[in-house]
Coordinates of C-alpha atoms and ligand atoms in Angstrom, one line a residue:
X168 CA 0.0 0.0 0.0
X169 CA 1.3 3.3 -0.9
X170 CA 2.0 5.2 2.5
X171 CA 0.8 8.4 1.3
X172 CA -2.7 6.2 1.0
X173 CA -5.2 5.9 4.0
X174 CA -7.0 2.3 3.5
X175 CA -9.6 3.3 5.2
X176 CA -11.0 5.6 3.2
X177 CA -10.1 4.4 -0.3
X178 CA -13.6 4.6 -2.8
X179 CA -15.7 1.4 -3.0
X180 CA -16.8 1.8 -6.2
X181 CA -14.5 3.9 -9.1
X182 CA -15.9 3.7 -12.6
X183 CA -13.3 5.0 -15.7
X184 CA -13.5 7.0 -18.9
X185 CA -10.8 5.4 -20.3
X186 CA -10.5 9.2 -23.1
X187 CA -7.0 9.9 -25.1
X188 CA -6.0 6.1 -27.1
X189 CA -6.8 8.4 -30.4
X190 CA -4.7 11.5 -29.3
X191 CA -1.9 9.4 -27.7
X192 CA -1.3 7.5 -31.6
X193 CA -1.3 10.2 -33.3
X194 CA 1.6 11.6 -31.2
X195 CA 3.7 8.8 -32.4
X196 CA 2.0 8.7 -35.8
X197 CA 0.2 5.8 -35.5
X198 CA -3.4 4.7 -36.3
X199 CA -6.0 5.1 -33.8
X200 CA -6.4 1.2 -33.1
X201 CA -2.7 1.2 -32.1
X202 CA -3.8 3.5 -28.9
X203 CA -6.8 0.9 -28.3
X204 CA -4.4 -1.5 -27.8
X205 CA -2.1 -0.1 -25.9
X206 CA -5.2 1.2 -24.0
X207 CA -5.8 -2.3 -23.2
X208 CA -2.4 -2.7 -21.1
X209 CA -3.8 0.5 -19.1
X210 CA -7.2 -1.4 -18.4
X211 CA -5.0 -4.6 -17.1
X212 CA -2.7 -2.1 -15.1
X213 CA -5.5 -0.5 -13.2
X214 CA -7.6 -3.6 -12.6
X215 CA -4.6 -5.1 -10.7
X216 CA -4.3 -2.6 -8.7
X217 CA -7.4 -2.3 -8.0
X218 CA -7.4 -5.7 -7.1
X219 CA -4.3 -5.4 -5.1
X220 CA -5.8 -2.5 -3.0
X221 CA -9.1 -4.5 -2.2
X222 CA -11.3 -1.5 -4.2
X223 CA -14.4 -3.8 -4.3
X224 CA -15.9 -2.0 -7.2
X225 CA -14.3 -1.0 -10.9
X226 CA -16.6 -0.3 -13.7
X227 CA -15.1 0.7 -17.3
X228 CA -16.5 2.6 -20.3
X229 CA -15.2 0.0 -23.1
X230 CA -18.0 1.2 -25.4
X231 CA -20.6 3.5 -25.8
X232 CA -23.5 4.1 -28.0
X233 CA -22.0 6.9 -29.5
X234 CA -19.0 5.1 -30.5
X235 CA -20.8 3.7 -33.2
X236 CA -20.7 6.7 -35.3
X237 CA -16.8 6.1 -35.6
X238 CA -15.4 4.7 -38.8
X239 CA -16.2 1.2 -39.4
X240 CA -12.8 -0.1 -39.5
X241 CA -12.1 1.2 -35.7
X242 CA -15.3 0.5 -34.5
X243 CA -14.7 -3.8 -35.6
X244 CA -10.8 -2.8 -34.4
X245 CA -12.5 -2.4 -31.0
X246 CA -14.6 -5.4 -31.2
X247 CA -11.9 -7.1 -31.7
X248 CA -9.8 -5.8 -29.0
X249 CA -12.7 -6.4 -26.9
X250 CA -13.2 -10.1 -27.3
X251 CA -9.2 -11.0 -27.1
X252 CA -9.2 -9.1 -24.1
X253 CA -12.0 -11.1 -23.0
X254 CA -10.6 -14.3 -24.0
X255 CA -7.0 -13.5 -22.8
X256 CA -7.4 -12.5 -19.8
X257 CA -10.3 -14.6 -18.6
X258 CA -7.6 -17.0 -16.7
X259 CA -6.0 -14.5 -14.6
X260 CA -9.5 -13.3 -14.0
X261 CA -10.4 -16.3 -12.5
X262 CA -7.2 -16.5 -10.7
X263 CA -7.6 -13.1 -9.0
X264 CA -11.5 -14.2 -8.0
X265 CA -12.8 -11.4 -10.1
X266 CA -16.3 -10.8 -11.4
X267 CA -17.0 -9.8 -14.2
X268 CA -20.4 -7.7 -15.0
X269 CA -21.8 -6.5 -18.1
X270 CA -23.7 -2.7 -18.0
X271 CA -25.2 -2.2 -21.4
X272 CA -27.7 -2.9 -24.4
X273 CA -26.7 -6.5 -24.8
X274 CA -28.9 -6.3 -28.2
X275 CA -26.1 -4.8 -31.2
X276 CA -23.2 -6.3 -29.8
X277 CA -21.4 -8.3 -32.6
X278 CA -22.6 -12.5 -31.9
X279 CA -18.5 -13.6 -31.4
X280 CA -18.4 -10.4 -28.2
X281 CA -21.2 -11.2 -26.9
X282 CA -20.7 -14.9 -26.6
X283 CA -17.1 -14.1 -25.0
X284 CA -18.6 -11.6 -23.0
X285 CA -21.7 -14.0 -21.4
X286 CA -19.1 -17.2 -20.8
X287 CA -16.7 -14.9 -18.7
X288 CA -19.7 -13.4 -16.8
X289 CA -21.3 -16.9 -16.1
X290 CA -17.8 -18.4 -15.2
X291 CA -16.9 -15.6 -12.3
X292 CA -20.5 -14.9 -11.4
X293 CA -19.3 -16.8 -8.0
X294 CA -16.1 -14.2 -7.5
X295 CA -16.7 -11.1 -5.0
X296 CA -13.1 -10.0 -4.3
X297 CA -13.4 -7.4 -6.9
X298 CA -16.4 -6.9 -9.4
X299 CA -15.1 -5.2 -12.7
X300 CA -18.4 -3.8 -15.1
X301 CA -17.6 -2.9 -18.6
X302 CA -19.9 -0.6 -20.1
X303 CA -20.4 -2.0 -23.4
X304 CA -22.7 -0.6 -26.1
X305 CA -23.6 1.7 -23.0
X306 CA -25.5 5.4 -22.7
X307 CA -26.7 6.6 -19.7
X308 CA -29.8 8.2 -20.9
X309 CA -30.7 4.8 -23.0
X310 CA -29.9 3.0 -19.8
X311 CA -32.6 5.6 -17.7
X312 CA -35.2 5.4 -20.3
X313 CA -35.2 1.4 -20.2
X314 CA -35.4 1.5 -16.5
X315 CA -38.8 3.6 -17.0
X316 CA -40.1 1.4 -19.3
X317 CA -39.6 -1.7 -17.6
X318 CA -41.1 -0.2 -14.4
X319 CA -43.8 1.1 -16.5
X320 CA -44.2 -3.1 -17.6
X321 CA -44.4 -3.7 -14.0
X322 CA -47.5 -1.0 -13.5
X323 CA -49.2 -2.5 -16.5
X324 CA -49.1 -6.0 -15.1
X325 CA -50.3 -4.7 -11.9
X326 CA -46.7 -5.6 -10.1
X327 CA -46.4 -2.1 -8.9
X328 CA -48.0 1.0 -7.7
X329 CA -46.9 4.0 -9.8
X330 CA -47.4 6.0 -6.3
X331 CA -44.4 4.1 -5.2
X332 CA -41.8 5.8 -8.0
X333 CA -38.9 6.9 -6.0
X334 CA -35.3 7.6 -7.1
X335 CA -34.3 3.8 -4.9
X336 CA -37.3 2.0 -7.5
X337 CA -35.6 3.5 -10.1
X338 CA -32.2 2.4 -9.4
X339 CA -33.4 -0.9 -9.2
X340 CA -34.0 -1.0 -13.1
X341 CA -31.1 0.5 -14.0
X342 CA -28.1 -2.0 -15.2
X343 CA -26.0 -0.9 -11.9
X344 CA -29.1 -2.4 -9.6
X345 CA -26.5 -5.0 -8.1
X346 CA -23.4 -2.0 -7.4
X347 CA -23.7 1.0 -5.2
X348 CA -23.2 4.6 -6.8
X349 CA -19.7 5.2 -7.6
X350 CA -17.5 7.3 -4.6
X351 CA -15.0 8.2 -7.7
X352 CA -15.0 9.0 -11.3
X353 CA -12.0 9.2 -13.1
X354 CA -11.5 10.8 -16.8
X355 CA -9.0 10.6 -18.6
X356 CA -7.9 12.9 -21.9
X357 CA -8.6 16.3 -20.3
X358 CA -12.2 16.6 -21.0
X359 CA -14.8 18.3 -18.8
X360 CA -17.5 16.0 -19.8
X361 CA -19.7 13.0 -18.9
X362 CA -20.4 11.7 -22.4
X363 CA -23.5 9.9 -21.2
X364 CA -21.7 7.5 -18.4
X365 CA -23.7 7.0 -15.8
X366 CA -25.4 9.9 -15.7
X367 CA -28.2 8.5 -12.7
X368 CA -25.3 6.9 -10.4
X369 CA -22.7 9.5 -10.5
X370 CA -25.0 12.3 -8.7
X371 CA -22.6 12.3 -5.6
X372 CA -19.1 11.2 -7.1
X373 CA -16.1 13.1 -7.0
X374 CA -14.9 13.7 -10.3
X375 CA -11.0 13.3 -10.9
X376 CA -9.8 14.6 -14.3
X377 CA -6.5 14.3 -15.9
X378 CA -5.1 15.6 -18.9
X379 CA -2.6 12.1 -18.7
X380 CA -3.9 10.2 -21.8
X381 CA -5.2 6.4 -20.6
X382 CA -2.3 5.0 -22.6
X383 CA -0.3 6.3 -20.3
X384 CA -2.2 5.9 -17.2
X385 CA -0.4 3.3 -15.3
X386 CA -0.5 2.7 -11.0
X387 CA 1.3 5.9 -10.0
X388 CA -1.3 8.4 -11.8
X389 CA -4.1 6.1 -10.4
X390 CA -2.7 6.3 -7.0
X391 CA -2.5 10.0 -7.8
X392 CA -6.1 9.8 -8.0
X393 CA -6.6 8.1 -4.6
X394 CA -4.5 10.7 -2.8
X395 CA -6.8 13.8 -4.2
X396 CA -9.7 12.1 -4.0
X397 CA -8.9 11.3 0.0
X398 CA -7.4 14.9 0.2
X399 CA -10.9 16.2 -0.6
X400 CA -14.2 17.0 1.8
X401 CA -16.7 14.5 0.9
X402 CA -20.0 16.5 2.3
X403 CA -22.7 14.6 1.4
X404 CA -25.0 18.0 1.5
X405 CA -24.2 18.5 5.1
X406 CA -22.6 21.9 6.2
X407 CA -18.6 21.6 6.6
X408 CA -19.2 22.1 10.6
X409 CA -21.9 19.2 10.1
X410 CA -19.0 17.0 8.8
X411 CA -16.3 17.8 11.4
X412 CA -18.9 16.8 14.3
X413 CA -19.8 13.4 12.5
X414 CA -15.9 12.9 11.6
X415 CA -14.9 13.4 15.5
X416 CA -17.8 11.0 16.6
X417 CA -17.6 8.1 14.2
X418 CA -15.2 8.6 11.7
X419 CA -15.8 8.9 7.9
X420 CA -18.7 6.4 8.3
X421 CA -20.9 8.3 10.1
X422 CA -21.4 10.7 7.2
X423 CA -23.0 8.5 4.6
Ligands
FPP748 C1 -11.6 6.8 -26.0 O1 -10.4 7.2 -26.6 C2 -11.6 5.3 -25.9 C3 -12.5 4.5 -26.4 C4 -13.6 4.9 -27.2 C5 -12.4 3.0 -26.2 C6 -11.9 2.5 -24.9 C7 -11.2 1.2 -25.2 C8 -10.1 0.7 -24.7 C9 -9.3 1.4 -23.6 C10 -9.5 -0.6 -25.1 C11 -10.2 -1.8 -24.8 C12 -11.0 -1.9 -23.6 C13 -11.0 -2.9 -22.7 C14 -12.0 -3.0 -21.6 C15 -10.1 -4.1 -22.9 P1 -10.5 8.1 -28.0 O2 -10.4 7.1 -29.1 O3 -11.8 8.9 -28.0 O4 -9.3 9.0 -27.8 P2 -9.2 10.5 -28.4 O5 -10.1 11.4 -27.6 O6 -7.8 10.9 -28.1 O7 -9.5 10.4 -29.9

């Protein structure tokens, strides 16, 4: 553990925009698929060490609905990266007791990923020492609009009162019903966006951005991103002074 790190107060849940594979090619004039893959390296990289620091939670934006509009050759690049990451690394998945979860429109996704995909979820399904979600053919707002109409379902076949809508019903539809909201969102690339990732669950995250592209973010700039996220004032709504009474009395956990 790196000494500069509290584990005590490391994030449950972090989920990743993995921004910056185009970007970090081009600076050594190579194709875009060439950053993908070494984009890949980064993924393994941070999953260890998430693994390593007992972070129960890691969930990834491999590929979004929007991603799509990209030209065809990069977008079948990706699928392609996607299942031999799938099928390469399944062993020392297994070995590390992680499972694997799938957040996304499982409908679009190319037969040969999707098959990869649903073996490796069925075959760690029993793991719990670190769940890793990939957002796959994921958008936030597709993601909210299904969790309506499958509530909606359960009003029409008299399963539910539409009295009882709350935001905790809702989160039940969504693809995340099984995670809790993520403490930490890191982005990658420099950009001051959300691109439709998890727009519902990251209401009370603290975002971490970083103009280091996700090539080139290994360990240390991930540990980087521990260290400011512990360095900041998680307040939950509360008033400062609210915080520093529940902090002397119980420690972090009595604010949540
Ligand atoms: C954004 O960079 C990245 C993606 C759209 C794909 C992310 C995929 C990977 C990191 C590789 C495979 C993933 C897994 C889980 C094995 P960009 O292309 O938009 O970069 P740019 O903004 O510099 O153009």
């Amino acid at each position: 553990m790196n000494p500069q790190l509290d584990p005590e107060r490391l994030p449950r849940h972090i989920a990743i925009i993995m921004d910056g594979n185009g970007r970090w090619a081009r600076e050594r004039n190579r194709s875009r698929i060439f950053g993908h893959r070494e984009g890949s390296n980064s993924v393994r990289d941070i999953v260890s060490c998430c693994r390593r620091l007992g972070i129960p939670y890691l969930t990834l934006y491999a590929f979004s609905k929007e991603n799509w509009q990209r030209p065809d050759r990069e977008v079948k690049a990706l699928w392609q990266l996607l299942k031999r990451f799938l099928k390469s690394q399944l062993p020392e998945i297994i070995e590390k007791e992680i499972r694997l979860c799938h957040l996304g429109d499982p409908e679009g996704i190319p037969e040969e990923v999707a098959k990869q995909l649903q073996a490796a979820i069925a075959k760690t399904s029993r793991y719990d020492k670190l769940t890793l979600s990939l957002a796959i053919n994921y958008g936030g707002r597709q993601e909210i609009a299904r969790a309506a109409r499958r509530f909606a379902v359960d009003v029409q076949q008299g399963k539910c009162d539409p009295q009882e809508f709350s935001s905790e019903r809702l989160s039940e539809y969504l693809f995340t019903a099984e995670l809790p909201d993520p403490d930490l969102m890191i982005r990658t690339g420099g950009e001051f966006r959300v691109s439709n990732f998890l727009l519902w669950q990251l209401a009370y995250a603290e975002l971490y951005i970083t103009k280091v592209l996700w090539p080139d973010f290994r360990e240390p700039h991930f540990i980087e991103a521990l260290c400011e996220y512990q360095q900041r004032e998680l307040r939950f709504g509360k008033t400062s002074e609210q915080v520093r009474q529940a902090k002397s009395r119980t420690g972090w956990a009595g604010l949540i």
